Amino acid sequence: MGFENKLEDLAVKLFTIDAVKFGDFMTKSGIKTPVYFDFRVIVSYPDIMELISTLLYDFSVKGSNCNHLCGVPYTALPVATLLSIRAKKPMLMRRKEAKGYGTKKMIEGHYKTGETCLIIEDVVTSGSSVLETVKDLNKEGLKVEEAVIILDREQGGRQSLESNGVQMKALFTMTQFIDILAKHKKITAETAENVKEYFRTTKAPATEEPVDRTALPYEKRAELATNQISKQLFQIMAQKKTNLCISVDLTSSTKILDLLEKVGEHVCLVKTHVDIIEDFNSEFVTQIKQLAQRFNFLILEDRKYADIGNTVALQYLKGLYRIGEWADCVTVHSLPGEGILKALNGSTNGVSRGVFLLAEMSSEGNLITPDYTKATVDMSAKYPDLITGFVCQNKDTFKDPGLIQLTPGVQLETSGDSLGQIYNTPEKVILEKGADIAVVGRGIMAAKSPETQAIVYKDALWKCYMKRISGQKE
Ligand code: 5BU
């Protein structure tokens, strides 16, 4: 029997022995769920134990060059034991509680500092049980880079493990598991759809402290990004060593192109307001795209969409500007509600595109409240493929390390303009406010030599970023 058939066989068998149940249940992380897995019963079925260990062995353990295996207590312990024997790799055991006498060790077995350990687990929801085991192994100087699990409930566990440096490999995702049961007529198509809908919309609450995104290097964050544009942007930033975005708020296309000839190599992102260009035409689009290619930067059209979804889809694809055809990403207000994201998500025509949601503004007296900001961040969670990041002013506005904080209102001196703009310094926006990319407009455009000034901003911003990831405080 091939691997896929064995997987299907296992799913059906698990259903038959009641290791998976449908109804109203509560998980260990404290959330309601329409399906519950209790794999503890598998110890009563040697044929299922054998099937699981064969599948896990072929799927991952065979190819791993880790020094040890460690099961997360308790359900995965016997599975880890079988794998240890099969792979001829020594096992480690983590205690649930430290012994009250003798050594206070949490890890049993013989090992050396610096050795690697692969984790075995049955079901992952938030990832917190795996992370507890990882923490205890790390305390003993053991490295954990991989976790092999039977089933991923697809509720944030994978991301949580990855942001802690642990790659997760799962025999089944929740969706695949449900599909197999439906295919074999163990559950109805309706139940399958209800359960899948539930899993699409429910995330497990993170029980572990989330990582501080501002302490991670851009290269690492590129790996954690789910939107293709944020991934690309993080990569460009790391490659070109710049976290500077120039805002080209000029009204003539030649002036914009001339400016970009001079500053293109120093920026990761170019922010446009196409509706202020008096001689906008398709030739301008061709030329700015060529510059983007030549200097390796992305283009953000700061359109600040704010209408109902249907209108925004038209504004994005039609009219004079046909923004969706050339802008890598756009800015969007959350004010109209989720429909605006649904509309843009459906308008990308399969091309990689991104959205920066406006969570906060830099201007004095703006009407955005903390509740609005929070609701904006919450709204983004359903669109991991579309959201590039947030336009915002504060480090605590969001946590996801795969998203980008874009912060406008930056000049070398703390100041403002006569129309309510508030400026902060590069030090302040990068080190205190958590900006990943700083947007500078007039600070560069109005300088005698924009090129020299762009280098001044680039160097100042990059220095602050380097300081930030090296853990030094202001
Ligand atoms: P400045 O010349 O550096 O002030 O230009 C800032 C740019 O960022 C300008 O294009 C604004 O439209 C844009 N911006 C902003 O300044 N503040 C905000 O909160 C948002 C956008 Br959102």
CSV table of C-alpha atoms and ligand atoms in Angstrom, one decimal:
chain,number,residue,atom,x,y,z
A,1,MET,CA,0.0,0.0,0.0
A,2,GLY,CA,1.3,3.4,-0.9
A,3,PHE,CA,1.9,6.3,1.5
A,4,GLU,CA,-1.4,8.1,0.6
A,5,ASN,CA,-3.5,5.0,0.9
A,6,LYS,CA,-1.9,4.2,4.3
A,7,LEU,CA,-2.8,7.7,5.4
A,8,GLU,CA,-6.4,7.3,4.4
A,9,ASP,CA,-6.5,3.9,6.1
A,10,LEU,CA,-5.2,5.5,9.3
A,11,ALA,CA,-7.7,8.3,9.2
A,12,VAL,CA,-10.6,5.9,8.9
A,13,LYS,CA,-9.2,3.6,11.6
A,14,LEU,CA,-8.9,6.5,14.0
A,15,PHE,CA,-12.5,7.4,13.3
A,16,THR,CA,-13.6,3.8,13.9
A,17,ILE,CA,-11.9,3.6,17.3
A,18,ASP,CA,-13.4,6.9,18.5
A,19,ALA,CA,-10.1,8.7,18.5
A,20,VAL,CA,-11.9,11.5,16.7
A,21,LYS,CA,-15.4,12.6,17.7
A,22,PHE,CA,-17.9,15.1,16.3
A,23,GLY,CA,-20.1,17.2,18.5
A,24,ASP,CA,-19.6,20.1,21.0
A,25,PHE,CA,-16.3,19.9,22.9
A,26,MET,CA,-13.7,22.1,24.7
A,27,THR,CA,-10.0,21.9,23.9
A,28,LYS,CA,-7.1,22.1,26.3
A,29,SER,CA,-6.5,25.7,25.2
A,30,GLY,CA,-10.0,26.5,26.3
A,31,ILE,CA,-11.8,26.9,23.0
A,32,LYS,CA,-15.0,25.3,21.8
A,33,THR,CA,-14.6,22.9,19.0
A,34,PRO,CA,-17.0,20.8,16.8
A,35,VAL,CA,-14.4,18.0,16.6
A,36,TYR,CA,-12.3,16.4,19.2
A,37,PHE,CA,-9.3,14.2,19.0
A,38,ASP,CA,-8.3,11.8,21.8
A,39,PHE,CA,-5.4,9.8,20.6
A,40,ARG,CA,-4.7,8.3,24.0
A,41,VAL,CA,-6.9,5.3,23.0
A,42,ILE,CA,-4.4,4.2,20.3
A,43,VAL,CA,-2.4,2.3,22.8
A,44,SER,CA,-5.2,-0.3,22.8
A,45,TYR,CA,-4.6,-1.0,19.1
A,46,PRO,CA,-1.2,-2.4,18.2
A,47,ASP,CA,-2.0,-2.4,14.5
A,48,ILE,CA,-2.8,1.4,14.6
A,49,MET,CA,0.4,2.0,16.7
A,50,GLU,CA,2.4,0.2,14.1
A,51,LEU,CA,0.7,2.1,11.2
A,52,ILE,CA,1.4,5.5,12.9
A,53,SER,CA,5.0,4.7,13.6
A,54,THR,CA,5.6,3.4,10.0
A,55,LEU,CA,4.0,6.6,8.5
A,56,LEU,CA,5.9,9.0,10.8
A,57,TYR,CA,9.1,7.1,10.2
A,58,ASP,CA,8.8,7.2,6.4
A,59,PHE,CA,7.4,10.7,6.4
A,60,SER,CA,10.1,12.4,8.4
A,61,VAL,CA,12.1,10.5,11.0
A,62,LYS,CA,14.0,8.4,8.5
A,63,GLY,CA,15.4,11.5,6.8
A,64,SER,CA,16.3,13.4,9.9
A,65,ASN,CA,19.9,13.6,11.3
A,66,CYS,CA,18.9,14.6,14.8
A,67,ASN,CA,20.7,13.0,17.7
A,68,HIS,CA,17.6,12.2,19.9
A,69,LEU,CA,13.8,11.8,19.7
A,70,CYS,CA,11.5,13.1,22.4
A,71,GLY,CA,7.8,12.6,22.7
A,72,VAL,CA,5.5,15.2,24.3
A,73,PRO,CA,3.9,13.6,27.3
A,74,TYR,CA,1.8,11.6,27.4
A,75,THR,CA,0.1,10.4,24.3
A,76,ALA,CA,3.1,10.7,22.0
A,77,LEU,CA,5.5,8.9,24.4
A,78,PRO,CA,4.7,5.3,23.2
A,79,VAL,CA,4.8,6.5,19.6
A,80,ALA,CA,8.2,8.1,20.2
A,81,THR,CA,9.4,4.8,21.8
A,82,LEU,CA,8.4,2.9,18.7
A,83,LEU,CA,10.2,5.4,16.5
A,84,SER,CA,13.3,5.4,18.6
A,85,ILE,CA,13.6,1.6,18.2
A,86,ARG,CA,12.9,1.7,14.5
A,87,ALA,CA,15.3,4.6,13.7
A,88,LYS,CA,17.9,3.3,16.2
A,89,LYS,CA,18.0,6.8,17.7
A,90,PRO,CA,18.1,7.3,21.5
A,91,MET,CA,15.1,8.7,23.1
A,92,LEU,CA,14.8,11.4,25.8
A,93,MET,CA,11.8,11.7,28.1
A,94,ARG,CA,10.4,15.0,29.5
A,95,ARG,CA,8.8,14.8,32.9
A,96,LYS,CA,5.5,16.6,33.4
A,97,GLU,CA,6.6,17.7,36.9
A,98,ALA,CA,10.1,17.8,38.3
A,99,LYS,CA,10.9,15.1,40.8
A,100,GLY,CA,10.5,16.2,44.4
A,101,TYR,CA,13.7,14.4,45.5
A,102,GLY,CA,17.2,13.9,44.1
A,103,THR,CA,18.0,15.6,40.9
A,104,LYS,CA,15.5,18.3,39.8
A,105,LYS,CA,16.0,17.3,36.1
A,106,MET,CA,13.1,17.7,33.8
A,107,ILE,CA,14.7,15.6,31.0
A,108,GLU,CA,15.6,12.0,31.5
A,109,GLY,CA,18.2,10.1,29.4
A,110,HIS,CA,21.8,10.7,28.4
A,111,TYR,CA,22.8,13.6,26.2
A,112,LYS,CA,25.4,16.3,25.6
A,113,THR,CA,25.0,20.0,25.3
A,114,GLY,CA,24.6,21.2,21.7
A,115,GLU,CA,23.0,17.9,20.5
A,116,THR,CA,19.8,18.1,18.5
A,117,CYS,CA,16.4,16.6,19.3
A,118,LEU,CA,13.4,15.9,17.2
A,119,ILE,CA,10.0,16.3,18.9
A,120,ILE,CA,7.1,13.9,18.4
A,121,GLU,CA,3.5,15.0,19.2
A,122,ASP,CA,0.0,13.7,18.4
A,123,VAL,CA,-2.1,16.8,17.9
A,124,VAL,CA,-1.1,20.5,17.7
A,125,THR,CA,-3.6,23.3,18.3
A,126,SER,CA,-1.8,26.4,19.6
A,127,GLY,CA,1.6,24.7,19.8
A,128,SER,CA,1.9,25.4,23.5
A,129,SER,CA,2.5,21.8,24.6
A,130,VAL,CA,5.3,21.4,22.1
A,131,LEU,CA,6.8,24.7,23.1
A,132,GLU,CA,6.9,23.7,26.8
A,133,THR,CA,8.9,20.6,25.9
A,134,VAL,CA,11.2,22.7,23.6
A,135,LYS,CA,11.8,25.1,26.5
A,136,ASP,CA,12.8,22.3,28.9
A,137,LEU,CA,15.1,20.8,26.2
A,138,ASN,CA,16.7,24.2,25.5
A,139,LYS,CA,17.4,24.7,29.2
A,140,GLU,CA,19.5,21.5,29.1
A,141,GLY,CA,21.4,22.9,26.1
A,142,LEU,CA,19.6,20.7,23.5
A,143,LYS,CA,18.6,22.2,20.2
A,144,VAL,CA,15.2,21.6,18.7
A,145,GLU,CA,14.6,22.5,15.1
A,146,GLU,CA,11.9,20.1,14.0
A,147,ALA,CA,8.6,18.7,15.4
A,148,VAL,CA,6.8,15.8,13.7
A,149,ILE,CA,3.2,15.5,14.5
A,150,ILE,CA,0.2,13.4,13.5
A,151,LEU,CA,-2.4,16.1,13.1
A,152,ASP,CA,-2.3,19.9,12.7
A,153,ARG,CA,-5.6,21.5,13.7
A,154,GLU,CA,-4.5,24.6,11.6
A,155,GLN,CA,-5.2,27.0,14.4
A,156,GLY,CA,-1.9,28.9,14.6
A,157,GLY,CA,0.3,26.1,16.1
A,158,ARG,CA,2.5,26.0,13.0
A,159,GLN,CA,3.1,29.8,13.0
A,160,SER,CA,3.7,29.8,16.8
A,161,LEU,CA,6.3,27.0,16.4
A,162,GLU,CA,8.0,28.5,13.4
A,163,SER,CA,8.3,31.9,15.1
A,164,ASN,CA,10.2,30.0,17.8
A,165,GLY,CA,12.5,28.4,15.2
A,166,VAL,CA,10.8,25.0,15.1
A,167,GLN,CA,9.7,23.6,11.8
A,168,MET,CA,6.5,21.5,12.0
A,169,LYS,CA,5.8,18.5,9.8
A,170,ALA,CA,2.3,17.1,10.1
A,171,LEU,CA,1.0,13.8,8.7
A,172,PHE,CA,-2.5,15.4,8.3
A,173,THR,CA,-3.8,18.9,8.4
A,174,MET,CA,-7.3,19.2,9.8
A,175,THR,CA,-8.7,19.8,6.3
A,176,GLN,CA,-7.1,16.8,4.8
A,177,PHE,CA,-8.3,14.6,7.6
A,178,ILE,CA,-11.9,15.8,7.3
A,179,ASP,CA,-11.8,15.4,3.5
A,180,ILE,CA,-10.6,11.7,3.9
A,181,LEU,CA,-13.5,11.0,6.3
A,182,ALA,CA,-16.0,12.6,3.9
A,183,LYS,CA,-14.5,10.7,1.0
A,184,HIS,CA,-15.0,7.4,2.8
A,185,LYS,CA,-18.5,8.4,3.8
A,186,LYS,CA,-17.7,8.4,7.6
A,187,ILE,CA,-19.2,11.9,7.9
A,188,THR,CA,-21.6,13.8,5.7
A,189,ALA,CA,-20.4,16.5,3.2
A,190,GLU,CA,-22.4,19.0,5.3
A,191,THR,CA,-20.6,18.1,8.6
A,192,ALA,CA,-17.3,18.3,6.7
A,193,GLU,CA,-18.1,21.8,5.4
A,194,ASN,CA,-19.3,23.0,8.9
A,195,VAL,CA,-16.2,21.7,10.6
A,196,LYS,CA,-13.9,23.2,7.9
A,197,GLU,CA,-15.7,26.6,8.1
A,198,TYR,CA,-15.2,26.5,11.9
A,199,PHE,CA,-11.5,25.9,11.5
A,200,ARG,CA,-11.1,28.6,8.8
A,201,THR,CA,-12.4,31.2,11.3
A,202,THR,CA,-11.1,30.1,14.7
A,203,LYS,CA,-7.6,30.5,15.9
A,204,ALA,CA,-6.3,29.0,19.2
A,205,PRO,CA,-5.4,31.6,21.8
A,206,ALA,CA,-1.7,31.8,22.1
A,207,THR,CA,-0.7,30.7,25.6
A,208,GLU,CA,2.9,31.4,25.1
A,209,GLU,CA,4.3,35.0,25.0
A,210,PRO,CA,4.5,35.9,21.4
A,211,VAL,CA,7.9,36.7,20.0
A,212,ASP,CA,8.9,40.4,19.9
A,213,ARG,CA,8.9,41.0,16.1
A,214,THR,CA,11.1,44.0,16.4
A,215,ALA,CA,14.0,41.9,17.8
A,216,LEU,CA,14.0,39.6,14.7
A,217,PRO,CA,16.1,40.3,11.6
A,218,TYR,CA,14.3,41.0,8.3
A,219,GLU,CA,15.7,37.8,6.8
A,220,LYS,CA,13.9,35.7,9.4
A,221,ARG,CA,10.7,37.7,9.1
A,222,ALA,CA,10.8,37.0,5.3
A,223,GLU,CA,10.5,33.3,6.2
A,224,LEU,CA,7.5,34.0,8.4
A,225,ALA,CA,5.6,36.2,6.0
A,226,THR,CA,2.5,34.7,4.4
A,227,ASN,CA,1.9,37.5,1.9
A,228,GLN,CA,4.2,37.4,-1.1
A,229,ILE,CA,4.8,41.1,-1.2
A,230,SER,CA,5.9,41.3,2.5
A,231,LYS,CA,8.1,38.3,1.9
A,232,GLN,CA,9.7,40.1,-1.1
A,233,LEU,CA,10.0,43.4,0.8
A,234,PHE,CA,11.7,41.9,3.7
A,235,GLN,CA,14.1,40.1,1.3
A,236,ILE,CA,14.9,43.4,-0.5
A,237,MET,CA,15.4,45.2,2.8
A,238,ALA,CA,17.9,42.6,3.9
A,239,GLN,CA,19.7,42.5,0.5
A,240,LYS,CA,19.9,46.2,-0.1
A,241,LYS,CA,20.4,47.0,3.6
A,242,THR,CA,17.7,49.7,3.6
A,243,ASN,CA,14.4,50.2,5.4
A,244,LEU,CA,13.7,53.5,3.7
A,245,CYS,CA,10.6,54.2,1.7
A,246,ILE,CA,10.5,57.4,-0.3
A,247,SER,CA,7.2,59.1,-0.8
A,248,VAL,CA,7.3,60.7,-4.2
A,249,ASP,CA,4.7,63.4,-3.7
A,250,LEU,CA,5.5,65.3,-6.9
A,251,THR,CA,3.0,66.4,-9.6
A,252,SER,CA,5.1,65.8,-12.7
A,253,SER,CA,5.9,62.4,-14.0
A,254,THR,CA,9.4,63.4,-15.3
A,255,LYS,CA,10.3,64.9,-11.9
A,256,ILE,CA,9.3,61.6,-10.2
A,257,LEU,CA,11.3,59.6,-12.6
A,258,ASP,CA,14.3,61.9,-12.3
A,259,LEU,CA,14.1,61.7,-8.5
A,260,LEU,CA,14.0,57.9,-8.6
A,261,GLU,CA,17.0,57.7,-10.9
A,262,LYS,CA,18.9,59.4,-8.0
A,263,VAL,CA,17.4,57.7,-5.0
A,264,GLY,CA,16.3,54.3,-6.3
A,265,GLU,CA,19.3,52.4,-5.2
A,266,HIS,CA,18.8,53.6,-1.6
A,267,VAL,CA,15.2,52.6,-1.0
A,268,CYS,CA,13.2,49.4,-0.6
A,269,LEU,CA,9.9,50.9,-1.4
A,270,VAL,CA,8.5,53.8,-3.5
A,271,LYS,CA,5.3,55.3,-2.3
A,272,THR,CA,3.2,57.1,-4.9
A,273,HIS,CA,0.0,59.2,-5.0
A,274,VAL,CA,-0.8,58.8,-8.7
A,275,ASP,CA,-3.9,61.1,-8.5
A,276,ILE,CA,-1.7,64.1,-8.0
A,277,ILE,CA,0.4,63.6,-11.2
A,278,GLU,CA,-0.8,66.1,-13.8
A,279,ASP,CA,0.6,64.2,-16.8
A,280,PHE,CA,-0.1,60.6,-15.7
A,281,ASN,CA,0.1,58.2,-18.7
A,282,SER,CA,0.9,54.6,-19.5
A,283,GLU,CA,4.5,55.5,-20.4
A,284,PHE,CA,5.1,56.7,-16.9
A,285,VAL,CA,3.9,53.3,-15.6
A,286,THR,CA,6.3,51.5,-18.0
A,287,GLN,CA,9.2,53.7,-16.9
A,288,ILE,CA,8.6,53.5,-13.2
A,289,LYS,CA,8.3,49.7,-13.5
A,290,GLN,CA,11.7,49.6,-15.3
A,291,LEU,CA,13.3,51.6,-12.5
A,292,ALA,CA,11.7,49.2,-10.0
A,293,GLN,CA,13.4,46.3,-11.8
A,294,ARG,CA,16.7,48.1,-12.2
A,295,PHE,CA,17.0,49.3,-8.6
A,296,ASN,CA,15.1,46.4,-7.0
A,297,PHE,CA,12.3,48.3,-5.1
A,298,LEU,CA,8.6,47.7,-4.8
A,299,ILE,CA,5.8,50.2,-5.5
A,300,LEU,CA,3.1,51.2,-3.0
A,301,GLU,CA,0.3,53.3,-4.3
A,302,ASP,CA,-1.0,55.2,-1.3
A,303,ARG,CA,-4.6,55.3,-2.6
A,304,LYS,CA,-6.2,54.9,0.9
A,305,TYR,CA,-9.3,53.0,-0.5
A,306,ALA,CA,-12.3,53.6,1.8
A,307,ASP,CA,-15.5,52.7,-0.1
A,308,ILE,CA,-17.7,49.6,-0.3
A,309,GLY,CA,-16.1,46.5,-1.8
A,310,ASN,CA,-17.8,46.8,-5.2
A,311,THR,CA,-16.6,50.4,-5.8
A,312,VAL,CA,-13.1,49.6,-4.5
A,313,ALA,CA,-12.7,46.7,-6.9
A,314,LEU,CA,-13.6,49.1,-9.8
A,315,GLN,CA,-11.3,51.8,-8.5
A,316,TYR,CA,-8.5,49.3,-8.2
A,317,LEU,CA,-8.8,47.8,-11.7
A,318,LYS,CA,-10.4,50.5,-13.8
A,319,GLY,CA,-10.4,54.2,-14.6
A,320,LEU,CA,-7.4,56.2,-15.7
A,321,TYR,CA,-4.9,54.6,-13.3
A,322,ARG,CA,-5.6,50.9,-13.4
A,323,ILE,CA,-3.7,50.7,-10.2
A,324,GLY,CA,-4.0,46.9,-9.8
A,325,GLU,CA,-2.0,46.4,-13.0
A,326,TRP,CA,1.2,48.0,-11.7
A,327,ALA,CA,1.2,48.7,-8.0
A,328,ASP,CA,2.7,45.9,-5.9
A,329,CYS,CA,0.7,47.0,-2.9
A,330,VAL,CA,-1.9,49.7,-1.9
A,331,THR,CA,-3.0,51.3,1.3
A,332,VAL,CA,-6.6,50.6,2.5
A,333,HIS,CA,-8.8,51.9,5.2
A,334,SER,CA,-10.6,49.4,7.4
A,335,LEU,CA,-13.5,51.8,7.9
A,336,PRO,CA,-16.0,50.2,5.4
A,337,GLY,CA,-15.5,46.7,7.0
A,338,GLU,CA,-14.3,43.4,5.6
A,339,GLY,CA,-15.9,43.7,2.2
A,340,ILE,CA,-13.1,46.0,1.1
A,341,LEU,CA,-10.5,43.2,1.7
A,342,LYS,CA,-12.8,40.6,0.1
A,343,ALA,CA,-13.0,42.8,-3.0
A,344,LEU,CA,-9.3,43.3,-3.3
A,345,ASN,CA,-8.6,39.7,-2.6
A,346,GLY,CA,-10.8,38.8,-5.6
A,347,SER,CA,-9.2,41.4,-7.8
A,348,THR,CA,-5.6,40.3,-7.9
A,349,ASN,CA,-6.0,38.0,-10.9
A,350,GLY,CA,-3.6,35.5,-9.5
A,351,VAL,CA,-0.7,38.0,-9.4
A,352,SER,CA,1.1,38.6,-6.1
A,353,ARG,CA,-0.3,41.8,-4.6
A,354,GLY,CA,-0.4,43.2,-1.1
A,355,VAL,CA,-2.4,45.6,1.2
A,356,PHE,CA,-1.2,47.9,3.9
A,357,LEU,CA,-4.2,48.5,6.3
A,358,LEU,CA,-4.3,51.9,7.9
A,359,ALA,CA,-4.4,51.2,11.6
A,360,GLU,CA,-3.1,54.6,12.8
A,361,MET,CA,-2.3,58.0,11.2
A,362,SER,CA,0.5,60.4,11.8
A,363,SER,CA,-1.6,63.6,11.6
A,364,GLU,CA,-2.6,65.6,14.6
A,365,GLY,CA,-6.2,65.2,15.8
A,366,ASN,CA,-7.0,62.2,13.5
A,367,LEU,CA,-10.1,60.4,14.6
A,368,ILE,CA,-8.7,56.9,14.9
A,369,THR,CA,-9.3,55.4,18.4
A,370,PRO,CA,-7.5,52.5,20.1
A,371,ASP,CA,-10.6,50.3,19.5
A,372,TYR,CA,-10.6,51.1,15.8
A,373,THR,CA,-6.9,50.2,15.6
A,374,LYS,CA,-7.5,46.9,17.3
A,375,ALA,CA,-10.5,46.0,15.2
A,376,THR,CA,-8.4,46.8,12.1
A,377,VAL,CA,-5.7,44.4,13.2
A,378,ASP,CA,-8.3,41.7,14.0
A,379,MET,CA,-9.8,42.2,10.6
A,380,SER,CA,-6.5,41.4,8.9
A,381,ALA,CA,-6.3,37.9,10.4
A,382,LYS,CA,-8.6,36.3,7.9
A,383,TYR,CA,-6.5,37.5,4.9
A,384,PRO,CA,-3.0,36.2,5.5
A,385,ASP,CA,-2.3,36.0,1.8
A,386,LEU,CA,-3.3,39.6,1.1
A,387,ILE,CA,-2.1,41.6,4.1
A,388,THR,CA,1.4,43.0,3.8
A,389,GLY,CA,1.3,44.9,7.0
A,390,PHE,CA,-0.1,48.0,8.7
A,391,VAL,CA,0.5,51.7,8.3
A,392,CYS,CA,0.8,52.6,12.0
A,393,GLN,CA,2.7,54.5,14.6
A,394,ASN,CA,3.2,52.1,17.5
A,395,LYS,CA,5.1,48.9,18.2
A,396,ASP,CA,2.3,47.3,20.2
A,397,THR,CA,-0.3,47.8,17.4
A,398,PHE,CA,0.3,44.3,16.1
A,399,LYS,CA,2.5,41.3,16.9
A,400,ASP,CA,2.7,39.1,13.8
A,401,PRO,CA,6.4,39.0,12.8
A,402,GLY,CA,5.5,38.2,9.2
A,403,LEU,CA,3.8,41.6,8.8
A,404,ILE,CA,5.4,45.0,8.1
A,405,GLN,CA,5.0,48.2,10.1
A,406,LEU,CA,5.1,51.1,7.7
A,407,THR,CA,5.5,54.4,9.5
A,408,PRO,CA,5.1,57.8,7.8
A,409,GLY,CA,5.9,61.2,9.5
A,410,VAL,CA,9.7,60.9,9.6
A,411,GLN,CA,12.3,63.7,9.4
A,412,LEU,CA,15.7,64.2,11.0
A,413,GLU,CA,14.3,66.7,13.5
A,414,THR,CA,11.1,66.2,15.6
A,415,SER,CA,8.8,68.8,14.1
A,416,GLY,CA,5.6,69.2,12.0
A,417,ASP,CA,4.1,71.1,9.1
A,418,SER,CA,1.4,73.8,9.1
A,419,LEU,CA,-1.3,71.3,8.2
A,420,GLY,CA,-1.1,68.9,11.1
A,421,GLN,CA,1.7,66.4,10.0
A,422,ILE,CA,3.8,65.3,13.0
A,423,TYR,CA,7.4,64.2,12.4
A,424,ASN,CA,9.5,61.9,14.5
A,425,THR,CA,13.2,61.1,14.1
A,426,PRO,CA,14.6,57.9,12.6
A,427,GLU,CA,15.8,56.9,16.1
A,428,LYS,CA,12.4,57.3,17.6
A,429,VAL,CA,10.4,55.5,14.9
A,430,ILE,CA,12.7,52.5,14.6
A,431,LEU,CA,13.8,52.1,18.2
A,432,GLU,CA,10.8,53.2,20.2
A,433,LYS,CA,7.8,53.0,17.8
A,434,GLY,CA,8.7,49.7,16.2
A,435,ALA,CA,8.7,50.9,12.5
A,436,ASP,CA,10.0,48.3,10.0
A,437,ILE,CA,10.0,50.7,7.1
A,438,ALA,CA,10.1,54.5,7.6
A,439,VAL,CA,8.4,56.7,5.0
A,440,VAL,CA,10.1,60.0,4.1
A,441,GLY,CA,8.7,62.5,1.7
A,442,ARG,CA,9.6,66.1,2.0
A,443,GLY,CA,12.6,65.3,4.2
A,444,ILE,CA,14.3,64.0,1.1
A,445,MET,CA,12.4,65.7,-1.8
A,446,ALA,CA,13.0,69.2,-0.5
A,447,ALA,CA,16.7,68.8,0.1
A,448,LYS,CA,19.3,70.5,-2.1
A,449,SER,CA,20.6,67.1,-3.0
A,450,PRO,CA,17.9,64.5,-2.6
A,451,GLU,CA,20.5,61.7,-3.3
A,452,THR,CA,22.8,62.8,-0.5
A,453,GLN,CA,19.8,63.2,1.8
A,454,ALA,CA,18.4,59.8,0.9
A,455,ILE,CA,21.8,58.3,1.9
A,456,VAL,CA,21.7,60.2,5.2
A,457,TYR,CA,18.2,58.8,6.0
A,458,LYS,CA,19.1,55.3,4.8
A,459,ASP,CA,22.2,55.1,7.0
A,460,ALA,CA,20.5,56.6,10.1
A,461,LEU,CA,17.5,54.2,9.8
A,462,TRP,CA,19.7,51.1,9.1
A,463,LYS,CA,21.9,51.9,12.1
A,464,CYS,CA,18.9,52.0,14.3
A,465,TYR,CA,17.6,48.7,12.9
A,466,MET,CA,21.0,47.1,13.5
A,467,LYS,CA,21.0,48.4,17.1
A,468,ARG,CA,17.4,47.1,17.5
A,469,ILE,CA,18.1,43.5,16.5
A,470,SER,CA,21.3,43.4,18.5
A,471,GLY,CA,19.2,44.0,21.6
A,472,GLN,CA,20.8,47.3,22.6
A,473,LYS,CA,18.4,49.7,24.1
A,474,GLU,CA,18.4,53.4,23.4
B,1,5BU,P1,6.1,63.8,4.3
B,1,5BU,O1,6.5,64.7,3.2
B,1,5BU,O2,7.3,62.9,4.8
B,1,5BU,O3,5.3,64.4,5.4
B,1,5BU,O4,5.1,62.7,3.5
B,1,5BU,C1,4.5,61.7,4.2
B,1,5BU,C2,3.7,60.9,3.2
B,1,5BU,O5,3.1,59.8,3.9
B,1,5BU,C3,2.6,61.6,2.5
B,1,5BU,O6,2.5,61.1,1.2
B,1,5BU,C4,1.3,61.2,3.2
B,1,5BU,O7,0.2,61.1,2.3
B,1,5BU,C5,1.6,59.9,3.8
B,1,5BU,N1,1.0,59.6,5.1
B,1,5BU,C6,1.3,60.3,6.2
B,1,5BU,O8,2.1,61.2,6.2
B,1,5BU,N2,0.7,60.0,7.4
B,1,5BU,C7,-0.2,58.9,7.5
B,1,5BU,O9,-0.7,58.6,8.6
B,1,5BU,C8,-0.4,58.2,6.3
B,1,5BU,C9,0.2,58.5,5.1
B,1,5BU,BR1,-1.6,56.8,6.5
